[in-house]
XYZ file of C-alpha atoms in Angstrom:
162
model
C 35.995 -330.694 -84.256
C 35.046 -333.937 -82.548
C 31.422 -332.769 -82.406
C 31.180 -332.661 -86.207
C 33.778 -335.235 -87.186
C 31.140 -337.756 -88.250
C 29.449 -335.203 -90.499
C 32.731 -334.148 -92.108
C 33.596 -337.801 -92.741
C 30.249 -338.449 -94.453
C 30.417 -335.221 -96.470
C 33.772 -336.343 -97.835
C 32.430 -339.863 -98.460
C 29.468 -338.353 -100.324
C 31.792 -336.333 -102.539
C 34.006 -339.333 -103.290
C 30.964 -341.457 -104.157
C 29.685 -338.655 -106.419
C 33.021 -338.607 -108.247
C 32.953 -342.394 -108.587
C 29.415 -342.081 -109.977
C 30.762 -339.677 -112.605
C 33.404 -342.260 -113.545
C 30.585 -344.822 -113.807
C 28.466 -342.515 -115.989
C 31.429 -341.847 -118.262
C 32.223 -345.569 -118.534
C 28.583 -346.314 -119.407
C 28.813 -343.889 -122.317
C 26.311 -341.414 -120.879
C 28.733 -338.546 -121.470
C 29.332 -339.304 -125.136
C 27.855 -342.140 -127.236
C 24.728 -342.540 -125.098
C 24.400 -338.902 -124.068
C 20.675 -339.018 -124.894
C 20.255 -341.333 -121.876
C 22.218 -339.120 -119.487
C 19.343 -336.892 -118.360
C 17.383 -339.971 -117.261
C 20.075 -342.220 -115.827
C 21.959 -339.556 -113.883
C 18.939 -339.299 -111.568
C 19.675 -342.768 -110.179
C 22.473 -341.141 -108.190
C 19.682 -339.841 -105.951
C 19.295 -343.328 -104.505
C 22.956 -343.367 -103.492
C 22.689 -339.827 -102.127
C 19.801 -340.727 -99.828
C 21.553 -343.934 -98.761
C 24.654 -341.970 -97.781
C 22.559 -339.569 -95.706
C 20.854 -342.514 -93.998
C 24.234 -344.060 -93.189
C 25.582 -340.701 -91.982
C 22.685 -340.030 -89.636
C 22.653 -343.618 -88.386
C 26.361 -343.248 -87.629
C 25.714 -339.979 -85.769
C 22.815 -341.490 -83.838
C 24.738 -344.620 -82.813
C 28.182 -343.178 -82.182
C 27.509 -339.684 -80.906
C 24.005 -339.713 -79.446
C 24.231 -343.249 -78.021
C 21.234 -344.493 -80.000
C 18.831 -341.716 -79.040
C 18.485 -338.832 -81.481
C 15.760 -336.230 -81.901
C 14.604 -335.004 -85.290
C 16.349 -331.683 -84.654
C 19.663 -333.363 -83.803
C 19.426 -335.484 -86.938
C 18.450 -332.521 -89.067
C 21.368 -330.432 -87.798
C 23.758 -333.331 -88.434
C 22.348 -333.632 -91.965
C 22.780 -329.891 -92.483
C 26.432 -330.143 -91.507
C 26.924 -333.000 -93.993
C 25.158 -330.788 -96.545
C 27.497 -327.877 -95.842
C 30.534 -330.108 -96.331
C 29.139 -331.455 -99.618
C 28.201 -327.937 -100.750
C 31.676 -326.580 -99.992
C 33.278 -329.483 -101.880
C 30.893 -329.236 -104.859
C 32.941 -326.743 -106.917
C 36.073 -328.884 -106.533
C 34.122 -332.023 -107.393
C 32.656 -330.386 -110.479
C 36.093 -329.149 -111.536
C 37.557 -332.659 -111.178
C 34.666 -334.148 -113.133
C 34.840 -331.607 -115.942
C 38.617 -331.488 -116.196
C 39.768 -335.051 -115.533
C 36.875 -337.531 -115.560
C 34.877 -336.281 -118.527
C 36.634 -333.362 -120.246
C 34.581 -333.710 -123.451
C 31.181 -333.745 -121.730
C 30.351 -330.075 -122.310
C 31.241 -330.234 -126.013
C 29.210 -333.439 -126.366
C 26.111 -332.179 -124.574
C 26.234 -328.850 -126.411
C 26.418 -330.647 -129.773
C 23.607 -333.028 -128.766
C 21.327 -330.240 -127.519
C 21.821 -328.173 -130.670
C 21.482 -331.177 -133.005
C 18.189 -332.213 -131.394
C 16.839 -328.659 -131.506
C 16.600 -328.418 -127.734
C 18.682 -325.230 -127.633
C 20.433 -322.837 -129.939
C 24.239 -322.912 -129.949
C 24.648 -319.794 -127.790
C 22.053 -321.007 -125.275
C 23.701 -324.413 -124.988
C 27.142 -322.860 -124.542
C 25.798 -320.540 -121.845
C 24.198 -323.439 -119.959
C 26.691 -326.264 -120.446
C 29.980 -324.950 -119.081
C 32.072 -325.287 -115.946
C 30.941 -322.037 -114.317
C 27.266 -322.837 -114.848
C 27.682 -326.400 -113.565
C 29.594 -325.242 -110.485
C 26.711 -322.898 -109.652
C 24.104 -325.598 -110.346
C 26.005 -328.216 -108.329
C 26.504 -325.886 -105.377
C 22.902 -324.758 -105.118
C 21.621 -328.240 -105.938
C 23.708 -329.751 -103.146
C 22.408 -327.182 -100.708
C 18.720 -327.516 -101.592
C 18.679 -331.295 -101.942
C 20.782 -331.692 -98.809
C 18.346 -329.671 -96.703
C 15.355 -331.634 -98.005
C 17.109 -334.992 -97.620
C 18.325 -334.090 -94.120
C 14.802 -333.225 -92.999
C 13.307 -336.429 -94.388
C 16.033 -338.805 -93.214
C 16.099 -337.217 -89.740
C 12.343 -337.763 -89.498
C 12.661 -341.474 -90.207
C 15.698 -341.980 -87.974
C 14.552 -339.978 -84.964
C 14.148 -341.978 -81.779
C 10.618 -342.939 -80.901
C 9.225 -341.621 -77.654
C 9.074 -344.160 -74.864
C 5.592 -345.370 -73.917
C 4.988 -345.043 -70.192
């Protein structure tokens, strides 16, 4: 457990920050009054997501690898963070949909139908808890792998010049 304790910690931190971001989105009105802005503004969470991965891999490099980390070591650490986030994604989505923003699905369905983006049945099939749990889980996995690879590349130790 000690070998992956840092990754578990940062996976949990990521999930907590994601939930706090949902509280922020809700408080900004992006889940109701300003729902038209949601599709744009929700993407800013990506900045926080990358920052958390940078902090996680820097923590792993400094406190486990004593300041020297290969790309592979960083990538594996990022993958473990990704697995933790992916496993927690259904719970996070449930908390968001049930407690933080319980009216979101009704609001986004109404908005999508009103604007002619989808028909009622299409919107209901897309905007629901089951669909969002699937999207969040696969999204966490895919984005986590890509982010892990990129962040590990930038944080890998440079070879010594002899």
